[in-house]
Coordinates of C-alpha atoms in Angstrom, one line a residue:
X151 CA -67.2 -37.3 51.5
X152 CA -63.3 -36.5 51.8
X153 CA -61.7 -34.2 48.8
X154 CA -59.7 -35.4 46.6
X155 CA -57.6 -32.1 47.1
X156 CA -56.6 -29.6 48.5
X157 CA -55.2 -26.4 47.3
X158 CA -54.1 -23.3 49.3
X159 CA -52.9 -20.0 49.2
X160 CA -52.8 -17.0 50.2
X161 CA -55.4 -14.8 48.5
X162 CA -58.6 -16.9 46.7
X163 CA -60.1 -14.5 44.9
X164 CA -63.5 -15.7 44.2
X165 CA -64.9 -13.8 41.0
X166 CA -68.3 -14.8 43.1
X167 CA -70.9 -11.5 43.9
X168 CA -73.1 -13.7 46.7
X169 CA -70.4 -14.7 48.3
X170 CA -70.9 -12.0 50.7
X171 CA -68.6 -11.3 53.7
X172 CA -67.6 -14.2 54.6
X173 CA -63.5 -14.8 56.1
X174 CA -61.5 -14.8 53.1
X175 CA -61.0 -18.0 51.4
X176 CA -57.2 -19.8 51.2
X177 CA -58.8 -23.0 50.5
X178 CA -60.3 -24.6 48.3
X179 CA -60.8 -28.6 48.4
X180 CA -62.4 -30.2 45.0
X181 CA -63.7 -33.8 44.9
X182 CA -64.8 -35.4 41.6
X183 CA -63.6 -32.5 39.4
X184 CA -65.5 -30.2 41.6
X185 CA -65.6 -27.0 44.1
X186 CA -66.6 -29.0 47.2
X187 CA -65.8 -26.4 50.1
X188 CA -63.9 -23.0 50.4
X189 CA -62.5 -21.3 53.7
X190 CA -60.0 -20.7 55.3
X191 CA -56.5 -22.8 56.6
X192 CA -58.3 -23.9 60.2
X193 CA -61.5 -24.6 57.8
X194 CA -59.5 -27.0 55.9
X195 CA -57.9 -28.4 59.1
X196 CA -62.0 -29.8 59.2
X197 CA -62.2 -31.4 55.8
X198 CA -61.2 -35.0 56.8
X199 CA -57.8 -36.0 55.1
X200 CA -57.6 -35.2 51.2
X201 CA -55.7 -38.0 48.3
X202 CA -54.0 -34.5 47.8
X203 CA -52.2 -31.7 49.6
X204 CA -50.9 -29.0 47.6
X205 CA -49.4 -25.8 49.6
X206 CA -49.2 -22.4 47.6
X207 CA -48.0 -19.9 50.7
X208 CA -48.8 -16.8 49.5
X209 CA -49.6 -16.8 45.9
X210 CA -53.0 -16.0 45.1
X211 CA -55.8 -18.6 43.4
X212 CA -58.5 -17.6 40.8
X213 CA -60.7 -19.1 38.5
X214 CA -59.6 -21.2 35.8
X215 CA -58.3 -18.3 33.2
X216 CA -59.9 -18.8 28.8
X217 CA -58.8 -17.1 26.3
X218 CA -61.4 -16.1 24.4
X219 CA -60.8 -15.6 20.9
X220 CA -57.7 -17.9 20.1
X221 CA -57.2 -19.5 16.6
X222 CA -55.1 -21.8 17.5
X223 CA -55.0 -25.2 14.6
X224 CA -54.9 -22.4 11.7
X225 CA -51.9 -21.2 13.9
X226 CA -49.8 -23.9 12.9
X227 CA -50.0 -23.5 9.3
X228 CA -49.8 -19.6 10.3
X229 CA -46.7 -19.6 11.9
X230 CA -44.6 -21.9 9.9
X231 CA -41.7 -19.7 8.5
X232 CA -39.5 -16.1 9.9
X233 CA -41.6 -14.1 12.4
X234 CA -42.0 -10.6 11.4
X235 CA -43.9 -9.3 14.5
X236 CA -43.7 -6.2 15.4
X237 CA -40.8 -5.7 12.8
X238 CA -42.2 -2.1 10.8
X239 CA -38.3 -1.6 9.4
X240 CA -39.3 -2.7 5.5
X241 CA -35.6 -3.4 4.9
X242 CA -35.2 -6.1 7.8
X243 CA -37.8 -7.5 6.4
X244 CA -36.1 -8.2 3.9
X245 CA -33.4 -8.7 5.1
X246 CA -34.9 -11.5 7.2
X247 CA -36.7 -12.5 4.1
X248 CA -34.0 -13.0 2.6
X249 CA -32.3 -15.3 5.3
X250 CA -34.9 -17.4 5.4
X251 CA -34.9 -18.5 1.9
X252 CA -31.1 -19.2 1.9
X253 CA -32.4 -21.7 4.9
X254 CA -34.9 -23.4 3.5
X255 CA -34.2 -25.8 1.0
X256 CA -34.5 -25.6 -2.0
X257 CA -37.9 -26.6 -3.9
X258 CA -39.8 -25.4 -0.6
X259 CA -41.9 -22.6 -0.5
X260 CA -40.5 -19.4 2.0
X261 CA -43.0 -18.6 4.3
X262 CA -43.3 -15.5 7.0
X263 CA -45.7 -14.2 9.4
X264 CA -46.7 -12.0 11.2
X265 CA -45.6 -8.6 9.0
X266 CA -47.1 -5.5 10.0
X267 CA -48.4 -2.7 7.2
X268 CA -46.6 0.1 9.4
X269 CA -43.9 -1.0 7.4
X270 CA -45.2 -0.5 4.5
X271 CA -45.6 3.6 5.2
X272 CA -47.5 4.9 2.5
X273 CA -46.6 2.8 -0.2
X274 CA -48.8 -0.6 -0.5
X275 CA -47.1 -3.7 0.0
X276 CA -46.9 -5.6 -3.6
X277 CA -44.7 -9.2 -4.8
X278 CA -42.2 -6.9 -6.4
X279 CA -40.9 -6.0 -2.5
X280 CA -40.7 -9.4 -1.8
X281 CA -39.7 -11.5 -6.0
X282 CA -36.1 -10.2 -5.4
X283 CA -35.0 -11.7 -1.3
X284 CA -36.5 -14.9 -2.5
X285 CA -34.8 -15.0 -5.7
X286 CA -37.4 -16.3 -7.4
X287 CA -38.9 -18.5 -5.2
X288 CA -43.0 -19.4 -4.0
X289 CA -43.4 -17.2 -1.3
X290 CA -46.1 -16.3 0.8
X291 CA -46.3 -13.9 3.2
X292 CA -49.1 -13.9 6.1
X293 CA -50.1 -10.2 7.1
X294 CA -51.2 -10.0 10.7
X295 CA -54.1 -9.5 10.8
X296 CA -55.0 -13.1 9.1
X297 CA -56.8 -11.6 6.3
X298 CA -54.4 -11.1 4.6
X299 CA -50.7 -12.9 2.5
X300 CA -48.4 -11.4 0.0
X301 CA -47.7 -13.9 -2.2
X302 CA -44.5 -13.9 -4.8
X303 CA -45.0 -13.9 -8.3
X304 CA -44.4 -17.3 -8.7
X305 CA -46.5 -18.4 -5.6
X306 CA -48.8 -16.0 -8.0
X307 CA -48.0 -18.5 -11.3
X308 CA -48.5 -21.6 -9.4
X309 CA -52.0 -20.7 -8.1
X310 CA -53.4 -19.8 -11.5
X311 CA -53.6 -16.4 -10.3
X312 CA -52.8 -13.4 -13.8
X313 CA -55.4 -11.5 -12.8
X314 CA -59.0 -10.1 -10.3
X315 CA -60.8 -13.3 -9.8
X316 CA -65.1 -12.8 -7.9
X317 CA -66.3 -14.5 -5.5
X318 CA -68.6 -14.6 -3.2
X319 CA -67.8 -12.8 -0.2
X320 CA -66.1 -9.9 0.1
X321 CA -62.2 -11.3 -0.9
X322 CA -60.0 -10.0 -3.6
X323 CA -56.8 -10.5 -5.5
X324 CA -55.7 -7.1 -5.2
X325 CA -54.3 -5.7 -9.0
X326 CA -52.5 -2.7 -10.3
X327 CA -54.5 -0.5 -13.0
X328 CA -52.9 -3.1 -16.0
X329 CA -55.8 -5.6 -14.0
X330 CA -51.6 -7.7 -12.9
X331 CA -52.2 -8.4 -9.0
X332 CA -49.9 -6.9 -6.5
X333 CA -49.3 -10.2 -4.3
X334 CA -51.8 -8.8 -2.3
X335 CA -54.5 -10.4 -1.2
X336 CA -57.4 -10.1 0.9
X337 CA -59.6 -12.6 2.2
X338 CA -60.4 -16.0 3.0
X339 CA -61.5 -16.6 0.4
X340 CA -58.3 -15.0 -1.6
X341 CA -55.8 -16.9 0.4
X342 CA -56.9 -20.3 -0.6
X343 CA -56.2 -20.1 -3.9
X344 CA -52.6 -20.5 -2.5
X345 CA -52.7 -22.6 0.9
X346 CA -54.2 -25.0 -1.5
X347 CA -50.9 -25.7 -3.7
X348 CA -48.9 -25.3 0.0
X349 CA -48.1 -28.4 1.5
X350 CA -49.5 -28.8 4.1
X351 CA -48.0 -31.1 6.9
X352 CA -48.0 -34.4 8.8
X353 CA -50.6 -35.6 10.7
X354 CA -47.7 -37.1 13.2
X355 CA -46.6 -33.3 12.4
X356 CA -49.3 -31.0 13.2
X357 CA -50.5 -32.8 16.2
X358 CA -47.1 -32.7 18.1
X359 CA -46.6 -29.1 17.1
X360 CA -50.9 -28.4 18.0
X361 CA -50.0 -30.5 21.9
X362 CA -47.5 -28.3 22.6
X363 CA -49.2 -24.7 21.7
X364 CA -51.5 -26.0 23.9
X365 CA -49.7 -26.8 26.2
X366 CA -47.4 -23.2 25.7
X367 CA -51.1 -21.4 26.6
X368 CA -51.5 -24.3 29.7
X369 CA -47.9 -22.5 31.1
X370 CA -49.1 -19.3 30.5
X371 CA -51.8 -19.9 32.6
X372 CA -55.3 -20.4 30.8
X373 CA -57.5 -23.3 31.7
X374 CA -60.0 -22.9 28.2
X375 CA -59.9 -21.2 25.9
X376 CA -62.7 -20.9 22.7
X377 CA -61.2 -21.0 18.5
X378 CA -63.0 -19.5 16.7
X379 CA -62.4 -21.8 13.0
X380 CA -62.7 -24.4 12.5
X381 CA -60.5 -25.8 10.2
X382 CA -59.2 -29.2 7.9
X383 CA -58.3 -31.4 10.7
X384 CA -58.8 -29.7 13.7
X385 CA -61.4 -32.4 15.6
X386 CA -59.8 -35.6 14.5
X387 CA -56.2 -32.7 15.5
X388 CA -57.7 -32.8 18.8
X389 CA -59.7 -36.3 19.5
X390 CA -55.5 -37.7 18.8
X391 CA -54.4 -36.3 21.4
X392 CA -56.6 -36.6 23.4
X393 CA -57.3 -40.5 23.4
X394 CA -53.0 -40.2 24.2
X395 CA -53.3 -39.4 27.4
X396 CA -55.8 -42.7 28.6
X397 CA -58.7 -39.3 28.0
X398 CA -56.6 -36.6 29.6
X399 CA -54.5 -35.5 26.9
X400 CA -55.9 -31.3 26.5
X401 CA -54.6 -29.1 29.2
X402 CA -57.1 -26.7 29.2
X403 CA -60.8 -27.1 28.1
X404 CA -61.6 -26.1 23.9
X405 CA -64.8 -24.3 23.3
X406 CA -65.1 -24.3 19.1
X407 CA -67.2 -22.3 16.8
X408 CA -67.2 -23.6 13.2
X409 CA -67.3 -20.9 10.6
X410 CA -70.5 -19.7 9.0
X411 CA -69.5 -17.8 5.7
X412 CA -72.0 -15.9 2.3
X413 CA -73.3 -18.4 -0.3
X414 CA -73.5 -21.2 1.6
X415 CA -77.2 -22.2 2.0
X416 CA -79.7 -23.6 4.5
X417 CA -78.6 -27.2 3.7
X418 CA -75.0 -26.3 4.8
X419 CA -76.2 -24.5 7.8
X420 CA -78.3 -27.6 9.2
X421 CA -75.3 -29.6 8.5
X422 CA -73.8 -26.4 10.7
X423 CA -75.9 -26.3 13.4
X424 CA -76.1 -30.5 13.8
X425 CA -72.2 -30.8 15.2
X426 CA -73.4 -28.0 18.2
X427 CA -73.2 -29.6 20.9
X428 CA -73.1 -33.5 20.0
X429 CA -69.0 -33.6 17.9
X430 CA -67.1 -32.9 21.8
X431 CA -64.1 -35.8 23.7
X432 CA -63.7 -35.0 27.6
X433 CA -62.3 -31.5 26.9
X434 CA -63.3 -29.9 23.5
X435 CA -67.2 -29.5 21.8
X436 CA -68.5 -27.6 18.6
X437 CA -70.3 -24.8 21.0
X438 CA -71.8 -22.2 18.7
X439 CA -70.9 -20.4 15.2
X440 CA -68.0 -17.8 14.0
X441 CA -69.9 -15.2 11.5
X442 CA -68.3 -12.5 9.8
X443 CA -69.8 -9.2 7.8
X444 CA -66.0 -7.1 7.6
X445 CA -63.0 -7.3 7.2
X446 CA -60.5 -5.2 8.9
X447 CA -59.1 -1.7 8.7
X448 CA -55.7 -2.6 7.6
X449 CA -56.3 -4.1 4.8
X450 CA -59.6 -1.4 4.0
X451 CA -62.2 -4.1 4.3
X452 CA -63.7 -3.0 7.3
X453 CA -67.1 -1.7 6.9
X454 CA -67.3 2.0 7.7
X455 CA -70.3 4.2 7.4
X456 CA -68.1 6.4 5.8
X457 CA -65.0 5.3 3.7
X458 CA -61.6 5.3 4.9
X459 CA -59.1 7.8 4.1
X460 CA -57.8 5.6 0.9
X461 CA -61.9 5.5 0.0
X462 CA -62.4 1.4 0.8
X463 CA -64.2 -0.6 4.0
X464 CA -67.0 0.3 2.9
X465 CA -68.2 -3.4 1.8
X466 CA -69.9 -5.6 3.5
X467 CA -69.0 -8.6 4.1
X468 CA -72.1 -10.9 3.7
X469 CA -73.0 -8.8 -0.3
X470 CA -76.1 -9.6 0.9
X471 CA -76.0 -8.9 4.8
X472 CA -79.8 -9.7 4.4
X473 CA -78.1 -12.9 4.5
X474 CA -76.1 -12.1 6.9
X475 CA -79.3 -11.7 9.1
X476 CA -80.8 -15.0 7.9
X477 CA -78.2 -17.2 9.1
X478 CA -78.6 -15.0 12.5
X479 CA -82.3 -16.0 12.5
X480 CA -82.0 -20.1 11.6
X481 CA -79.7 -20.5 14.6
X482 CA -80.4 -18.0 17.2
X483 CA -83.5 -19.4 16.6
X484 CA -82.7 -23.0 17.2
X485 CA -80.7 -21.3 20.4
X486 CA -76.9 -22.3 18.8
X487 CA -74.7 -19.9 20.4
X488 CA -73.4 -17.1 17.6
X489 CA -69.9 -15.5 17.2
X490 CA -69.8 -13.1 14.3
X491 CA -66.5 -11.5 13.5
X492 CA -67.9 -6.6 13.1
X493 CA -64.5 -4.0 13.9
X494 CA -66.3 -1.6 11.7
X495 CA -69.0 1.2 12.6
X496 CA -71.1 0.8 10.1
X497 CA -70.8 -3.8 10.4
X498 CA -71.4 -3.4 15.0
X499 CA -74.4 -1.9 13.9
X500 CA -75.6 -4.7 11.0
X501 CA -75.6 -7.4 13.7
X502 CA -77.6 -5.3 16.0
X503 CA -80.0 -4.9 13.0
X504 CA -80.2 -8.6 13.0
X505 CA -80.2 -8.8 16.7
X506 CA -82.9 -6.3 17.4
X507 CA -84.6 -7.6 14.3
X508 CA -84.9 -11.7 16.4
X509 CA -88.4 -12.3 17.5
X510 CA -88.7 -12.3 20.9
X511 CA -89.1 -15.9 21.7
X512 CA -85.8 -17.0 20.4
X513 CA -84.4 -20.1 22.2
X514 CA -82.1 -17.8 24.7
X515 CA -78.0 -18.5 24.1
X516 CA -75.1 -16.5 24.3
X517 CA -74.4 -14.5 21.3
X518 CA -71.4 -11.8 21.5
X519 CA -69.6 -9.5 18.6
X520 CA -66.2 -10.3 18.1
X521 CA -63.0 -6.8 17.5
X522 CA -65.8 -4.0 18.1
X523 CA -62.8 -1.9 17.3
X524 CA -64.8 1.3 16.4
X525 CA -68.2 2.3 17.2
X526 CA -69.5 5.8 17.8
X527 CA -72.0 6.4 21.0
X528 CA -75.1 5.7 19.6
X529 CA -74.2 2.0 19.2
X530 CA -73.1 1.7 22.4
X531 CA -76.5 2.3 23.8
X532 CA -77.9 -0.3 21.6
X533 CA -75.0 -2.7 22.2
X534 CA -76.6 -2.5 25.7
X535 CA -80.2 -2.9 25.2
X536 CA -79.5 -6.3 23.0
X537 CA -77.8 -8.4 25.8
X538 CA -74.7 -9.2 23.2
X539 CA -71.6 -10.2 24.3
X540 CA -69.1 -7.9 23.6
X541 CA -65.1 -10.2 22.9
X542 CA -62.5 -7.9 22.6
X543 CA -58.7 -8.4 21.9
X544 CA -56.8 -5.9 24.1
X545 CA -53.6 -6.1 23.0
X546 CA -55.1 -5.3 18.7
X547 CA -55.0 -1.7 20.4
X548 CA -52.1 -2.0 22.2
X549 CA -49.7 -3.7 19.3
X550 CA -50.8 -2.2 16.4
X551 CA -51.6 0.9 16.4
X552 CA -50.1 3.7 18.6
X553 CA -51.3 7.6 20.7
X554 CA -50.3 9.6 18.7
X555 CA -52.0 8.4 15.8
X556 CA -49.2 8.0 12.8
X557 CA -49.6 4.0 13.0
X558 CA -51.5 2.4 9.6
X559 CA -55.6 1.5 11.6
X560 CA -55.3 5.3 13.2
X561 CA -54.6 7.2 10.2
X562 CA -57.5 5.0 7.6
X563 CA -59.7 6.1 10.2
X564 CA -58.7 9.6 11.0
X565 CA -59.1 11.3 13.8
X566 CA -62.5 11.2 15.8
X567 CA -62.9 7.3 14.9
X568 CA -59.2 6.3 15.8
X569 CA -60.7 8.2 19.2
X570 CA -63.3 5.9 19.8
X571 CA -61.1 2.5 19.0
X572 CA -61.6 -0.1 21.8
X573 CA -64.0 0.7 23.9
X574 CA -63.6 -1.3 26.5
X575 CA -64.9 1.4 29.8
X576 CA -67.7 2.3 27.4
X577 CA -69.4 -0.8 26.9
X578 CA -68.8 -1.9 30.4
X579 CA -70.1 1.5 32.1
X580 CA -73.6 0.4 29.8
X581 CA -73.5 -2.4 31.4
X582 CA -72.8 -5.0 28.5
X583 CA -70.7 -8.2 29.2
X584 CA -66.6 -8.2 27.8
X585 CA -65.4 -11.3 27.5
X586 CA -61.2 -10.5 26.4
X587 CA -59.0 -12.4 24.6
X588 CA -55.7 -12.4 22.2
X589 CA -57.0 -13.9 19.2
X590 CA -53.9 -15.8 18.6
X591 CA -52.2 -15.8 16.7
X592 CA -52.4 -12.6 15.5
X593 CA -51.1 -10.9 18.8
X594 CA -49.3 -13.0 22.1
X595 CA -51.4 -15.8 23.4
X596 CA -50.4 -14.8 26.8
X597 CA -53.1 -13.5 29.3
X598 CA -50.9 -12.2 31.9
X599 CA -49.2 -8.6 30.5
X600 CA -53.3 -8.8 28.1
X601 CA -54.2 -8.3 31.0
X602 CA -52.1 -5.5 32.0
X603 CA -52.2 -3.5 28.7
X604 CA -56.0 -3.6 29.5
X605 CA -55.8 -1.3 32.2
X606 CA -52.5 0.6 30.6
X607 CA -54.1 0.8 27.5
X608 CA -50.2 0.8 26.2
X609 CA -47.7 -2.4 25.8
X610 CA -46.7 -3.2 29.5
X611 CA -43.2 -3.2 30.2
X612 CA -42.7 -0.3 28.0
X613 CA -43.6 2.8 30.3
X614 CA -41.8 5.0 27.8
X615 CA -45.0 5.0 25.6
X616 CA -48.1 6.7 26.4
X617 CA -51.6 5.0 26.8
X618 CA -53.5 5.1 23.8
X619 CA -58.0 6.1 25.2
X620 CA -56.4 6.2 28.0
X621 CA -60.6 7.1 29.3
X622 CA -61.6 3.6 28.1
X623 CA -59.0 1.8 30.7
X624 CA -60.1 -0.8 32.4
X625 CA -60.1 -2.1 35.6
X626 CA -57.8 -4.7 37.2
X627 CA -61.1 -6.3 38.6
X628 CA -62.9 -5.3 35.6
X629 CA -60.0 -6.8 33.6
X630 CA -59.8 -10.6 35.6
X631 CA -63.8 -10.8 35.0
X632 CA -62.6 -10.8 30.7
X633 CA -60.9 -13.9 31.3
X634 CA -63.2 -15.3 34.5
X635 CA -66.3 -15.1 35.4
X636 CA -67.6 -12.3 32.3
X637 CA -65.6 -15.4 29.6
X638 CA -68.0 -17.9 31.4
X639 CA -71.2 -15.7 31.0
X640 CA -70.3 -15.8 26.7
X641 CA -69.3 -18.6 26.7
X642 CA -73.0 -19.8 29.0
X643 CA -71.3 -21.2 31.3
X644 CA -71.5 -19.1 34.1
X645 CA -74.1 -22.1 35.7
X646 CA -70.5 -24.2 36.2
X647 CA -68.0 -21.9 35.6
X648 CA -66.5 -18.5 35.6
X649 CA -65.8 -18.4 40.0
X650 CA -65.0 -20.7 43.5
X651 CA -68.1 -21.4 44.2
X652 CA -69.8 -24.7 45.9
X653 CA -70.9 -27.1 42.7
X654 CA -69.0 -25.3 39.8
X655 CA -66.1 -27.1 38.5
X656 CA -62.5 -27.3 40.0
X657 CA -60.6 -25.0 37.0
X658 CA -57.7 -22.3 38.9
X659 CA -55.6 -20.0 38.1
X660 CA -53.0 -19.6 40.9
X661 CA -50.5 -16.3 40.3
X662 CA -47.0 -15.2 42.3
X663 CA -48.5 -12.4 42.1
X664 CA -52.4 -10.0 43.1
X665 CA -53.6 -9.7 39.9
X666 CA -56.0 -6.8 42.0
X667 CA -53.2 -5.3 43.6
X668 CA -49.7 -5.4 41.9
X669 CA -49.8 -3.0 38.9
X670 CA -49.8 -4.3 36.0
X671 CA -46.2 -3.7 34.6
X672 CA -45.5 -6.4 37.6
X673 CA -48.2 -8.0 36.3
X674 CA -47.0 -8.3 32.6
X675 CA -43.7 -10.2 34.1
X676 CA -45.2 -12.3 36.6
X677 CA -45.0 -16.2 36.6
X678 CA -48.3 -18.0 36.9
X679 CA -47.4 -21.0 40.2
X680 CA -50.1 -23.9 38.2
X681 CA -53.1 -24.2 36.6
X682 CA -56.0 -26.3 37.4
X683 CA -58.5 -28.0 35.5
X684 CA -61.6 -30.3 36.5
X685 CA -59.0 -30.8 39.6
X686 CA -56.8 -31.7 37.6
X687 CA -53.1 -29.9 37.8
X688 CA -52.7 -29.4 34.3
X689 CA -49.5 -27.1 34.6
X690 CA -47.3 -27.5 38.6
X691 CA -44.8 -25.5 38.5
X692 CA -41.5 -26.2 41.1
X693 CA -41.8 -24.3 44.2
X694 CA -45.4 -26.3 44.6
X695 CA -45.2 -28.3 47.1
X696 CA -47.7 -31.3 47.7

């Protein structure tokens, strides 16, 4: 049968090790959303007339890029207000907050996001640093890690926060020696005390903004995302966007993993399990469960074997880690994929213990550890033996730490643990599957700079910067695998995606440079010419011939 679509390009990287020594492909045929044929331009001439032909000249086609860790709906709220990302000068931050307060209508909350703790130096964040510039108004400043925020005095008053609170998870209303809140809120349960009093945007506004975010993802080269939360309204927003497009309203695939938190019981786990694989649309589905065993190094809520330089990061997110292990047995025993946030060495070890203790007859499913920021050699070896998948974000390393280790993350950990940071190359060498992503809005989502950063171990476009633990750099192929073949394996979808193979889904990204041979800085600055999802062009540059 004739193809629906033929795509022609100078180079096709199939990412399929079984493609053998056949002539380098330059053409792909698609029918009914699946790859029908792969071959040369000469081969394509014999495939019969297609309904549509896309000619990209010398461009390079790969399997569709997938970001394995994002928070698009959460990001709608987190990215409201003033963007402080990348600013480490406290005076500049205060000036931006003052301008934001001046521009905010009377009675509204002052908001900002992306605050880097490096801006405070050795002084901990305190509400007194923002109260004057927001003129006594309610304000919430989200720190870049998405796990913490700084609230103004007025915001604390509105939320009724006058002292410490007890939580089911490792969260904290940070207080001074006299028991007065400093304004720093650590982890979701503490943040929720204030967020509950902040006005939310209308459904229509949130839908419009989410549609814009997903479109930006698509234009950047993404054909799929793994969403690591399922906040209020997420499914309704996705369903509404999809229905607006007559069943094709989402420009990329969306896999969602709702949170399972400490304090939950088996009855709530049953409800979560019942959603997996059953709540879905054409291009979105609840596909797994997200858990946490620690927080972040920057705020002292990671879980380390030894305290950080502030005497912090020694507490697990689940106050009773055995309950986390019980949750893992519950979900893994039902063949439900899990993803666990684990940053510190003790946290990663706890996840490994939980999976090592599972019965040998648990149903097969992809299980992942997210972030994995600092681990010793023995955990790398155990990781490889466990079969767990590593899900990491190269730009966390390149954007928030420094080669000279003067940044907050490194100074909290000390040299020995900082030298074990983001061990991407070691995990690959040990045989682990390594999926890559951005963690947007914690870091920028554009995949091409992330592919470059993974190779450079510094920010792309900044050749003056020194690489951070350069021995952990990935090769160009390994980086691309992290967004294609290994991303598919992390989702348990290798049989249907992740490579350009006959019968698999026709999801493609087309570049104007070759991601396997371009200099990383050039790759970061390159253009995505098109994205295609299930044979349907989503983003198409002006330069494509039809």
